[in-house]
């Protein structure tokens, strides 16, 4: 039986990854919906999430450097669900 990662867990993983890269506290980041990152931090966050979840998002080359934590959690959850189902 395969247990899928929940959107809630993925959201916390995103926040943890942002905090690890930027040095901001969990409390500061967890209350935000949208987070803007500089290019270096963006690449680090995206690379770490892709490596941890073993997926490719295509986000690394995006010109956008701002993410909605909740929207990203939903997108990653859907992508992981598609991989496991197919």
mmCIF file of C-alpha atoms in Angstrom:
data_model
loop_
_atom_site.group_PDB
_atom_site.id
_atom_site.type_symbol
_atom_site.label_atom_id
_atom_site.label_comp_id
_atom_site.label_asym_id
_atom_site.label_seq_id
_atom_site.Cartn_x
_atom_site.Cartn_y
_atom_site.Cartn_z
ATOM 1 C CA UNK A 1 0.000 0.000 0.000
ATOM 2 C CA UNK A 2 1.337 3.419 -0.989
ATOM 3 C CA UNK A 3 0.613 6.349 1.281
ATOM 4 C CA UNK A 4 0.565 9.688 -0.515
ATOM 5 C CA UNK A 5 2.085 12.748 1.013
ATOM 6 C CA UNK A 6 -0.686 15.086 2.106
ATOM 7 C CA UNK A 7 -0.900 18.701 0.905
ATOM 8 C CA UNK A 8 -0.471 19.717 4.556
ATOM 9 C CA UNK A 9 2.817 17.798 4.838
ATOM 10 C CA UNK A 10 4.042 19.185 1.514
ATOM 11 C CA UNK A 11 3.192 22.725 2.677
ATOM 12 C CA UNK A 12 5.332 22.229 5.774
ATOM 13 C CA UNK A 13 8.120 20.772 3.636
ATOM 14 C CA UNK A 14 8.036 23.878 1.429
ATOM 15 C CA UNK A 15 8.169 26.181 4.452
ATOM 16 C CA UNK A 16 11.000 24.155 6.013
ATOM 17 C CA UNK A 17 12.960 24.289 2.756
ATOM 18 C CA UNK A 18 12.483 28.056 2.432
ATOM 19 C CA UNK A 19 13.619 28.541 6.029
ATOM 20 C CA UNK A 20 16.673 26.339 5.555
ATOM 21 C CA UNK A 21 17.733 28.260 2.448
ATOM 22 C CA UNK A 22 16.934 31.808 3.579
ATOM 23 C CA UNK A 23 17.604 31.556 7.309
ATOM 24 C CA UNK A 24 14.189 33.002 8.144
ATOM 25 C CA UNK A 25 12.275 31.507 11.045
ATOM 26 C CA UNK A 26 9.472 29.004 10.560
ATOM 27 C CA UNK A 27 7.075 31.366 12.322
ATOM 28 C CA UNK A 28 7.862 34.194 9.882
ATOM 29 C CA UNK A 29 7.405 32.104 6.760
ATOM 30 C CA UNK A 30 4.451 29.995 7.897
ATOM 31 C CA UNK A 31 2.126 33.000 8.171
ATOM 32 C CA UNK A 32 2.846 34.108 4.601
ATOM 33 C CA UNK A 33 0.965 32.903 1.573
ATOM 34 C CA UNK A 34 3.287 34.403 -1.018
ATOM 35 C CA UNK A 35 7.074 34.404 -0.707
ATOM 36 C CA UNK A 36 9.453 36.318 -2.984
ATOM 37 C CA UNK A 37 12.984 34.968 -3.283
ATOM 38 C CA UNK A 38 16.145 36.174 -4.959
ATOM 39 C CA UNK A 39 17.497 34.083 -7.840
ATOM 40 C CA UNK A 40 19.992 32.105 -5.765
ATOM 41 C CA UNK A 41 17.440 31.243 -3.075
ATOM 42 C CA UNK A 42 14.832 30.404 -5.723
ATOM 43 C CA UNK A 43 17.157 27.912 -7.390
ATOM 44 C CA UNK A 44 18.095 26.352 -4.055
ATOM 45 C CA UNK A 45 14.484 25.986 -2.865
ATOM 46 C CA UNK A 46 13.249 24.528 -6.147
ATOM 47 C CA UNK A 47 16.239 22.178 -6.475
ATOM 48 C CA UNK A 48 15.829 20.886 -2.928
ATOM 49 C CA UNK A 49 12.090 20.331 -3.291
ATOM 50 C CA UNK A 50 12.559 18.500 -6.590
ATOM 51 C CA UNK A 51 15.322 16.344 -5.108
ATOM 52 C CA UNK A 52 13.385 15.564 -1.938
ATOM 53 C CA UNK A 53 10.200 14.659 -3.791
ATOM 54 C CA UNK A 54 12.049 13.065 -6.748
ATOM 55 C CA UNK A 55 10.119 15.072 -9.343
ATOM 56 C CA UNK A 56 10.785 17.648 -12.048
ATOM 57 C CA UNK A 57 8.661 20.779 -11.885
ATOM 58 C CA UNK A 58 10.225 22.987 -14.548
ATOM 59 C CA UNK A 59 10.154 25.826 -12.015
ATOM 60 C CA UNK A 60 13.934 26.221 -11.930
ATOM 61 C CA UNK A 61 13.923 28.080 -15.271
ATOM 62 C CA UNK A 62 10.861 30.177 -14.494
ATOM 63 C CA UNK A 63 11.339 33.935 -14.549
ATOM 64 C CA UNK A 64 8.897 34.167 -11.626
ATOM 65 C CA UNK A 65 10.661 34.332 -8.262
ATOM 66 C CA UNK A 66 7.555 34.563 -6.123
ATOM 67 C CA UNK A 67 5.494 31.576 -5.005
ATOM 68 C CA UNK A 68 2.261 31.009 -3.200
ATOM 69 C CA UNK A 69 3.056 28.360 -0.613
ATOM 70 C CA UNK A 70 -0.486 26.955 -0.613
ATOM 71 C CA UNK A 71 -0.764 26.892 -4.414
ATOM 72 C CA UNK A 72 2.645 25.231 -4.731
ATOM 73 C CA UNK A 73 1.697 22.612 -2.137
ATOM 74 C CA UNK A 74 -1.437 21.785 -4.129
ATOM 75 C CA UNK A 75 0.491 21.621 -7.409
ATOM 76 C CA UNK A 76 3.189 19.364 -5.977
ATOM 77 C CA UNK A 77 0.579 17.118 -4.364
ATOM 78 C CA UNK A 78 -1.256 16.776 -7.698
ATOM 79 C CA UNK A 79 1.998 16.046 -9.526
ATOM 80 C CA UNK A 80 2.958 13.371 -7.000
ATOM 81 C CA UNK A 81 -0.503 11.827 -7.178
ATOM 82 C CA UNK A 82 -0.295 11.673 -10.995
ATOM 83 C CA UNK A 83 3.094 9.948 -10.830
ATOM 84 C CA UNK A 84 1.885 7.295 -8.401
ATOM 85 C CA UNK A 85 -1.389 6.670 -10.247
ATOM 86 C CA UNK A 86 0.175 6.339 -13.715
#
